[in-house]
Amino acid sequence: MTYELYIGDRTFSSWSLRGWLMLEKFGLPYNTHLVGLYAGTYRDELAHLAPARTVPTMQTAEGHVLTDSLAMAETLVENHPDIDLYPRDPAARALARSITAEMHSGFMALREACPNMITHVWKGFKPSDAVQADLDRIEELWALARKRHGSGGPWLFGQYSLADVFYAPVTLRMTAYGLPISDAAQRYVNAHLSDPAFLTWREASKSEIYDPWPYPMPLDRLPWPDVNHS
């Protein structure tokens, strides 16, 4: 059962990263197809996968097309009941599904103010009250998951799950904009920054060049952190 995964630019596309992680991290077979999200060619490149007009898009071995990352995740849960994409424990599973769905549909202030990118850190970025409210809620959810179910590993529910997949780009936004977070949250962020899968993704992104930069800011740039050598 090999999946066909269509993704956009690795530098910016947070949803593409989610789609890729849910296949890569759980050892599911897939082929990757890169479409021109920022080059503007992606609609033509997805035309044979109607109704797809966004990334990630996933096609199953049977030819079924999934055009939303949460739909992709739930389909993988159905197709692979032997793999713990969500925690096995019913209480942990319910919480994991809930906070995953909240990420999927919420935190718009954070998304709008801090476009996803994985090239550098903006020095001196000041979050608005709305962004800070999103950060506070995210930390509340992370702390609850870790307190109830997170013993035994660096991830929200101990072992890596779809909840970690969906919050991975949040940790990258926190990094890229130097957002104020607690020490506990920073440890979780560092787990993502040092994860071999993310390092592979980021390395692949380095071939993507943009001039002009799509999301300019009147701030100085700092290097992307290397937590493995900090």
PDB file of C-alpha atoms in Angstrom:
ATOM      1  CA  MET A   1       0.000   0.000   0.000  1.00  0.00           C
ATOM      2  CA  THR A   2       2.116   2.882  -1.303  1.00  0.00           C
ATOM      3  CA  TYR A   3       0.816   6.425  -0.960  1.00  0.00           C
ATOM      4  CA  GLU A   4       1.426   9.243  -3.428  1.00  0.00           C
ATOM      5  CA  LEU A   5       2.082  12.459  -1.515  1.00  0.00           C
ATOM      6  CA  TYR A   6       2.004  15.881  -3.163  1.00  0.00           C
ATOM      7  CA  ILE A   7       3.707  18.665  -1.232  1.00  0.00           C
ATOM      8  CA  GLY A   8       4.639  22.313  -1.694  1.00  0.00           C
ATOM      9  CA  ASP A   9       7.831  24.204  -0.941  1.00  0.00           C
ATOM     10  CA  ARG A  10       9.545  22.733   2.113  1.00  0.00           C
ATOM     11  CA  THR A  11      10.808  26.140   3.218  1.00  0.00           C
ATOM     12  CA  PHE A  12       7.337  27.516   3.896  1.00  0.00           C
ATOM     13  CA  SER A  13       4.606  24.875   3.626  1.00  0.00           C
ATOM     14  CA  SER A  14       3.720  23.847   7.157  1.00  0.00           C
ATOM     15  CA  TRP A  15       0.823  21.681   6.026  1.00  0.00           C
ATOM     16  CA  SER A  16       3.078  19.853   3.586  1.00  0.00           C
ATOM     17  CA  LEU A  17       5.404  19.080   6.477  1.00  0.00           C
ATOM     18  CA  ARG A  18       2.491  17.604   8.414  1.00  0.00           C
ATOM     19  CA  GLY A  19       1.506  15.400   5.497  1.00  0.00           C
ATOM     20  CA  TRP A  20       5.060  14.191   5.067  1.00  0.00           C
ATOM     21  CA  LEU A  21       5.679  13.544   8.759  1.00  0.00           C
ATOM     22  CA  MET A  22       2.585  11.372   9.157  1.00  0.00           C
ATOM     23  CA  LEU A  23       3.992   9.034   6.523  1.00  0.00           C
ATOM     24  CA  GLU A  24       7.705   9.320   7.245  1.00  0.00           C
ATOM     25  CA  LYS A  25       7.594   9.042  11.036  1.00  0.00           C
ATOM     26  CA  PHE A  26       5.415   5.937  11.051  1.00  0.00           C
ATOM     27  CA  GLY A  27       7.320   4.077   8.365  1.00  0.00           C
ATOM     28  CA  LEU A  28       4.526   4.057   5.803  1.00  0.00           C
ATOM     29  CA  PRO A  29       5.485   3.586   2.132  1.00  0.00           C
ATOM     30  CA  TYR A  30       5.087   6.679  -0.027  1.00  0.00           C
ATOM     31  CA  ASN A  31       6.362   8.560  -3.044  1.00  0.00           C
ATOM     32  CA  THR A  32       6.851  12.321  -2.831  1.00  0.00           C
ATOM     33  CA  HIS A  33       5.828  14.734  -5.602  1.00  0.00           C
ATOM     34  CA  LEU A  34       6.883  18.370  -5.253  1.00  0.00           C
ATOM     35  CA  VAL A  35       4.524  20.924  -6.811  1.00  0.00           C
ATOM     36  CA  GLY A  36       5.171  24.614  -7.395  1.00  0.00           C
ATOM     37  CA  LEU A  37       3.250  26.254  -4.566  1.00  0.00           C
ATOM     38  CA  TYR A  38       5.216  29.501  -4.724  1.00  0.00           C
ATOM     39  CA  ALA A  39       6.014  29.168  -8.427  1.00  0.00           C
ATOM     40  CA  GLY A  40       2.274  29.185  -9.101  1.00  0.00           C
ATOM     41  CA  THR A  41       2.191  25.903 -11.031  1.00  0.00           C
ATOM     42  CA  TYR A  42       0.596  23.736  -8.374  1.00  0.00           C
ATOM     43  CA  ARG A  43      -2.994  23.874  -9.672  1.00  0.00           C
ATOM     44  CA  ASP A  44      -1.982  22.461 -13.033  1.00  0.00           C
ATOM     45  CA  GLU A  45       0.182  19.860 -11.314  1.00  0.00           C
ATOM     46  CA  LEU A  46      -2.749  18.780  -9.116  1.00  0.00           C
ATOM     47  CA  ALA A  47      -5.367  18.914 -11.890  1.00  0.00           C
ATOM     48  CA  HIS A  48      -5.452  15.121 -12.286  1.00  0.00           C
ATOM     49  CA  LEU A  49      -6.314  14.793  -8.574  1.00  0.00           C
ATOM     50  CA  ALA A  50      -9.603  16.719  -8.561  1.00  0.00           C
ATOM     51  CA  PRO A  51     -10.858  18.200  -6.299  1.00  0.00           C
ATOM     52  CA  ALA A  52      -7.327  18.867  -4.996  1.00  0.00           C
ATOM     53  CA  ARG A  53      -6.292  22.509  -4.981  1.00  0.00           C
ATOM     54  CA  THR A  54      -4.105  22.552  -1.884  1.00  0.00           C
ATOM     55  CA  VAL A  55      -1.126  20.759  -0.411  1.00  0.00           C
ATOM     56  CA  PRO A  56      -0.622  18.280   0.985  1.00  0.00           C
ATOM     57  CA  THR A  57      -2.694  15.994  -1.168  1.00  0.00           C
ATOM     58  CA  MET A  58      -2.463  12.241  -0.775  1.00  0.00           C
ATOM     59  CA  GLN A  59      -3.600   9.511  -3.145  1.00  0.00           C
ATOM     60  CA  THR A  60      -4.079   6.013  -1.800  1.00  0.00           C
ATOM     61  CA  ALA A  61      -3.130   2.814  -3.603  1.00  0.00           C
ATOM     62  CA  GLU A  62      -6.816   2.456  -4.533  1.00  0.00           C
ATOM     63  CA  GLY A  63      -6.766   5.895  -6.164  1.00  0.00           C
ATOM     64  CA  HIS A  64      -8.712   7.720  -3.449  1.00  0.00           C
ATOM     65  CA  VAL A  65      -7.706  11.368  -3.105  1.00  0.00           C
ATOM     66  CA  LEU A  66      -7.386  13.133   0.261  1.00  0.00           C
ATOM     67  CA  THR A  67      -7.049  16.915   0.073  1.00  0.00           C
ATOM     68  CA  ASP A  68      -6.809  17.848   3.754  1.00  0.00           C
ATOM     69  CA  SER A  69      -4.178  16.892   6.313  1.00  0.00           C
ATOM     70  CA  LEU A  70      -6.672  15.887   9.009  1.00  0.00           C
ATOM     71  CA  ALA A  71      -8.565  13.730   6.504  1.00  0.00           C
ATOM     72  CA  MET A  72      -5.234  12.180   5.573  1.00  0.00           C
ATOM     73  CA  ALA A  73      -4.457  11.456   9.206  1.00  0.00           C
ATOM     74  CA  GLU A  74      -7.803   9.816   9.921  1.00  0.00           C
ATOM     75  CA  THR A  75      -7.538   7.735   6.742  1.00  0.00           C
ATOM     76  CA  LEU A  76      -4.131   6.461   7.825  1.00  0.00           C
ATOM     77  CA  VAL A  77      -5.569   5.567  11.234  1.00  0.00           C
ATOM     78  CA  GLU A  78      -8.283   3.534   9.495  1.00  0.00           C
ATOM     79  CA  ASN A  79      -5.871   1.873   7.057  1.00  0.00           C
ATOM     80  CA  HIS A  80      -3.235   0.963   9.655  1.00  0.00           C
ATOM     81  CA  PRO A  81      -4.935  -0.086  12.907  1.00  0.00           C
ATOM     82  CA  ASP A  82      -1.788  -1.998  13.867  1.00  0.00           C
ATOM     83  CA  ILE A  83       0.261   1.233  14.032  1.00  0.00           C
ATOM     84  CA  ASP A  84      -0.118   3.610  16.974  1.00  0.00           C
ATOM     85  CA  LEU A  85      -0.673   6.850  15.083  1.00  0.00           C
ATOM     86  CA  TYR A  86      -2.713   7.966  18.091  1.00  0.00           C
ATOM     87  CA  PRO A  87      -2.116   6.616  21.615  1.00  0.00           C
ATOM     88  CA  ARG A  88      -3.750   3.277  22.404  1.00  0.00           C
ATOM     89  CA  ASP A  89      -5.085   4.366  25.794  1.00  0.00           C
ATOM     90  CA  PRO A  90      -8.661   5.667  25.264  1.00  0.00           C
ATOM     91  CA  ALA A  91      -8.233   8.748  27.475  1.00  0.00           C
ATOM     92  CA  ALA A  92      -4.927   9.669  25.849  1.00  0.00           C
ATOM     93  CA  ARG A  93      -6.391   8.995  22.405  1.00  0.00           C
ATOM     94  CA  ALA A  94      -9.352  11.304  23.069  1.00  0.00           C
ATOM     95  CA  LEU A  95      -7.088  14.120  24.235  1.00  0.00           C
ATOM     96  CA  ALA A  96      -4.668  13.608  21.347  1.00  0.00           C
ATOM     97  CA  ARG A  97      -7.490  13.785  18.815  1.00  0.00           C
ATOM     98  CA  SER A  98      -8.917  16.873  20.494  1.00  0.00           C
ATOM     99  CA  ILE A  99      -5.716  18.895  20.571  1.00  0.00           C
ATOM    100  CA  THR A 100      -4.853  17.797  17.034  1.00  0.00           C
ATOM    101  CA  ALA A 101      -8.217  19.054  15.788  1.00  0.00           C
ATOM    102  CA  GLU A 102      -7.788  22.309  17.720  1.00  0.00           C
ATOM    103  CA  MET A 103      -4.459  22.862  15.992  1.00  0.00           C
ATOM    104  CA  HIS A 104      -5.987  22.062  12.626  1.00  0.00           C
ATOM    105  CA  SER A 105      -8.743  24.655  12.984  1.00  0.00           C
ATOM    106  CA  GLY A 106      -7.313  27.283  15.308  1.00  0.00           C
ATOM    107  CA  PHE A 107      -4.483  29.612  16.328  1.00  0.00           C
ATOM    108  CA  MET A 108      -5.104  31.955  13.421  1.00  0.00           C
ATOM    109  CA  ALA A 109      -3.328  34.910  15.026  1.00  0.00           C
ATOM    110  CA  LEU A 110      -0.117  32.888  15.269  1.00  0.00           C
ATOM    111  CA  ARG A 111      -0.445  31.630  11.704  1.00  0.00           C
ATOM    112  CA  GLU A 112      -1.098  35.063  10.225  1.00  0.00           C
ATOM    113  CA  ALA A 113       1.573  36.965  12.165  1.00  0.00           C
ATOM    114  CA  CYS A 114       4.250  34.284  11.867  1.00  0.00           C
ATOM    115  CA  PRO A 115       4.327  32.636   8.431  1.00  0.00           C
ATOM    116  CA  ASN A 116       6.070  29.291   8.579  1.00  0.00           C
ATOM    117  CA  MET A 117       9.716  29.234   7.470  1.00  0.00           C
ATOM    118  CA  ILE A 118      12.777  27.218   8.385  1.00  0.00           C
ATOM    119  CA  THR A 119      15.697  29.290   7.120  1.00  0.00           C
ATOM    120  CA  HIS A 120      16.558  31.773   9.869  1.00  0.00           C
ATOM    121  CA  VAL A 121      15.368  33.490  13.044  1.00  0.00           C
ATOM    122  CA  TRP A 122      13.964  37.019  13.052  1.00  0.00           C
ATOM    123  CA  LYS A 123      15.700  39.093  15.740  1.00  0.00           C
ATOM    124  CA  GLY A 124      13.473  41.245  17.917  1.00  0.00           C
ATOM    125  CA  PHE A 125      10.038  40.067  16.759  1.00  0.00           C
ATOM    126  CA  LYS A 126       7.337  41.237  19.201  1.00  0.00           C
ATOM    127  CA  PRO A 127       4.195  39.098  19.412  1.00  0.00           C
ATOM    128  CA  SER A 128       0.825  40.832  19.590  1.00  0.00           C
ATOM    129  CA  ASP A 129      -1.610  40.164  22.415  1.00  0.00           C
ATOM    130  CA  ALA A 130      -3.540  37.843  20.104  1.00  0.00           C
ATOM    131  CA  VAL A 131      -0.409  35.850  19.254  1.00  0.00           C
ATOM    132  CA  GLN A 132       0.478  35.665  22.935  1.00  0.00           C
ATOM    133  CA  ALA A 133      -2.998  34.323  23.685  1.00  0.00           C
ATOM    134  CA  ASP A 134      -2.445  31.580  21.112  1.00  0.00           C
ATOM    135  CA  LEU A 135       0.921  30.743  22.677  1.00  0.00           C
ATOM    136  CA  ASP A 136      -0.635  30.558  26.134  1.00  0.00           C
ATOM    137  CA  ARG A 137      -3.332  28.176  24.913  1.00  0.00           C
ATOM    138  CA  ILE A 138      -0.804  25.990  23.102  1.00  0.00           C
ATOM    139  CA  GLU A 139       1.336  25.749  26.219  1.00  0.00           C
ATOM    140  CA  GLU A 140      -1.768  24.862  28.240  1.00  0.00           C
ATOM    141  CA  LEU A 141      -2.568  21.984  25.882  1.00  0.00           C
ATOM    142  CA  TRP A 142       1.011  20.737  25.784  1.00  0.00           C
ATOM    143  CA  ALA A 143       1.329  20.811  29.566  1.00  0.00           C
ATOM    144  CA  LEU A 144      -1.963  18.944  29.990  1.00  0.00           C
ATOM    145  CA  ALA A 145      -0.952  16.214  27.563  1.00  0.00           C
ATOM    146  CA  ARG A 146       2.469  15.811  29.152  1.00  0.00           C
ATOM    147  CA  LYS A 147       1.065  15.799  32.698  1.00  0.00           C
ATOM    148  CA  ARG A 148      -1.600  13.189  31.989  1.00  0.00           C
ATOM    149  CA  HIS A 149       0.070  10.983  29.386  1.00  0.00           C
ATOM    150  CA  GLY A 150       3.569  12.153  28.529  1.00  0.00           C
ATOM    151  CA  SER A 151       5.813  10.123  30.802  1.00  0.00           C
ATOM    152  CA  GLY A 152       8.489   8.040  29.148  1.00  0.00           C
ATOM    153  CA  GLY A 153       9.518  10.201  26.207  1.00  0.00           C
ATOM    154  CA  PRO A 154      10.019  13.699  24.814  1.00  0.00           C
ATOM    155  CA  TRP A 155       6.716  13.822  22.955  1.00  0.00           C
ATOM    156  CA  LEU A 156       3.284  15.021  24.053  1.00  0.00           C
ATOM    157  CA  PHE A 157       1.985  11.522  24.781  1.00  0.00           C
ATOM    158  CA  GLY A 158       5.292   9.829  25.522  1.00  0.00           C
ATOM    159  CA  GLN A 159       5.658   8.160  22.145  1.00  0.00           C
ATOM    160  CA  TYR A 160       5.440  10.132  18.904  1.00  0.00           C
ATOM    161  CA  SER A 161       1.861  10.505  17.657  1.00  0.00           C
ATOM    162  CA  LEU A 162      -0.208  12.465  15.173  1.00  0.00           C
ATOM    163  CA  ALA A 163      -0.513  15.195  17.814  1.00  0.00           C
ATOM    164  CA  ASP A 164       3.232  15.775  17.468  1.00  0.00           C
ATOM    165  CA  VAL A 165       2.891  15.784  13.678  1.00  0.00           C
ATOM    166  CA  PHE A 166       0.343  18.581  13.801  1.00  0.00           C
ATOM    167  CA  TYR A 167       2.227  20.693  16.334  1.00  0.00           C
ATOM    168  CA  ALA A 168       5.604  20.334  14.621  1.00  0.00           C
ATOM    169  CA  PRO A 169       5.205  23.523  12.526  1.00  0.00           C
ATOM    170  CA  VAL A 170       4.093  25.401  15.644  1.00  0.00           C
ATOM    171  CA  THR A 171       7.473  24.638  17.183  1.00  0.00           C
ATOM    172  CA  LEU A 172       9.139  25.946  14.022  1.00  0.00           C
ATOM    173  CA  ARG A 173       7.177  29.202  14.192  1.00  0.00           C
ATOM    174  CA  MET A 174       8.190  29.590  17.839  1.00  0.00           C
ATOM    175  CA  THR A 175      11.798  29.162  16.740  1.00  0.00           C
ATOM    176  CA  ALA A 176      11.770  31.354  13.640  1.00  0.00           C
ATOM    177  CA  TYR A 177      10.221  34.308  15.472  1.00  0.00           C
ATOM    178  CA  GLY A 178      11.951  33.830  18.825  1.00  0.00           C
ATOM    179  CA  LEU A 179       8.593  33.650  20.586  1.00  0.00           C
ATOM    180  CA  PRO A 180       8.522  33.698  24.407  1.00  0.00           C
ATOM    181  CA  ILE A 181       7.837  30.221  25.776  1.00  0.00           C
ATOM    182  CA  SER A 182       8.511  28.321  28.979  1.00  0.00           C
ATOM    183  CA  ASP A 183      11.501  26.061  29.565  1.00  0.00           C
ATOM    184  CA  ALA A 184       9.228  23.012  29.376  1.00  0.00           C
ATOM    185  CA  ALA A 185       7.850  24.131  26.032  1.00  0.00           C
ATOM    186  CA  GLN A 186      11.375  24.840  24.778  1.00  0.00           C
ATOM    187  CA  ARG A 187      12.405  21.276  25.563  1.00  0.00           C
ATOM    188  CA  TYR A 188       9.522  20.048  23.428  1.00  0.00           C
ATOM    189  CA  VAL A 189      10.507  22.475  20.661  1.00  0.00           C
ATOM    190  CA  ASN A 190      14.073  21.177  20.803  1.00  0.00           C
ATOM    191  CA  ALA A 191      12.841  17.610  20.393  1.00  0.00           C
ATOM    192  CA  HIS A 192      11.357  18.645  17.047  1.00  0.00           C
ATOM    193  CA  LEU A 193      14.367  20.711  15.991  1.00  0.00           C
ATOM    194  CA  SER A 194      16.706  17.765  16.593  1.00  0.00           C
ATOM    195  CA  ASP A 195      14.400  15.109  15.152  1.00  0.00           C
ATOM    196  CA  PRO A 196      16.108  13.285  12.260  1.00  0.00           C
ATOM    197  CA  ALA A 197      12.996  13.529  10.102  1.00  0.00           C
ATOM    198  CA  PHE A 198      12.844  17.300  10.429  1.00  0.00           C
ATOM    199  CA  LEU A 199      16.572  17.595   9.784  1.00  0.00           C
ATOM    200  CA  THR A 200      16.068  15.643   6.548  1.00  0.00           C
ATOM    201  CA  TRP A 201      13.200  17.950   5.569  1.00  0.00           C
ATOM    202  CA  ARG A 202      15.197  21.078   6.336  1.00  0.00           C
ATOM    203  CA  GLU A 203      18.231  19.834   4.403  1.00  0.00           C
ATOM    204  CA  ALA A 204      16.042  19.250   1.356  1.00  0.00           C
ATOM    205  CA  SER A 205      14.635  22.776   1.699  1.00  0.00           C
ATOM    206  CA  LYS A 206      18.059  24.370   1.243  1.00  0.00           C
ATOM    207  CA  SER A 207      17.846  23.992  -2.527  1.00  0.00           C
ATOM    208  CA  GLU A 208      14.835  26.329  -2.610  1.00  0.00           C
ATOM    209  CA  ILE A 209      15.839  29.918  -3.448  1.00  0.00           C
ATOM    210  CA  TYR A 210      13.558  32.969  -3.251  1.00  0.00           C
ATOM    211  CA  ASP A 211      14.237  36.470  -4.558  1.00  0.00           C
ATOM    212  CA  PRO A 212      12.427  38.513  -3.401  1.00  0.00           C
ATOM    213  CA  TRP A 213      11.698  36.900  -0.051  1.00  0.00           C
ATOM    214  CA  PRO A 214       7.940  36.221   0.193  1.00  0.00           C
ATOM    215  CA  TYR A 215       7.584  37.382   3.807  1.00  0.00           C
ATOM    216  CA  PRO A 216       9.881  40.380   4.402  1.00  0.00           C
ATOM    217  CA  MET A 217      10.269  41.964   7.835  1.00  0.00           C
ATOM    218  CA  PRO A 218      12.244  45.030   8.957  1.00  0.00           C
ATOM    219  CA  LEU A 219      14.301  42.872  11.310  1.00  0.00           C
ATOM    220  CA  ASP A 220      17.783  41.417  11.348  1.00  0.00           C
ATOM    221  CA  ARG A 221      18.264  37.703  10.712  1.00  0.00           C
ATOM    222  CA  LEU A 222      19.930  35.264  13.071  1.00  0.00           C
ATOM    223  CA  PRO A 223      21.091  31.731  12.168  1.00  0.00           C
ATOM    224  CA  TRP A 224      18.705  28.838  12.548  1.00  0.00           C
ATOM    225  CA  PRO A 225      19.605  27.122  15.866  1.00  0.00           C
ATOM    226  CA  ASP A 226      21.522  23.877  15.898  1.00  0.00           C
ATOM    227  CA  VAL A 227      20.241  22.290  19.106  1.00  0.00           C
ATOM    228  CA  ASN A 228      22.408  19.225  18.570  1.00  0.00           C
ATOM    229  CA  HIS A 229      25.486  21.361  19.200  1.00  0.00           C
ATOM    230  CA  SER A 230      24.174  23.870  21.698  1.00  0.00           C
TER     231      SER A 230
END
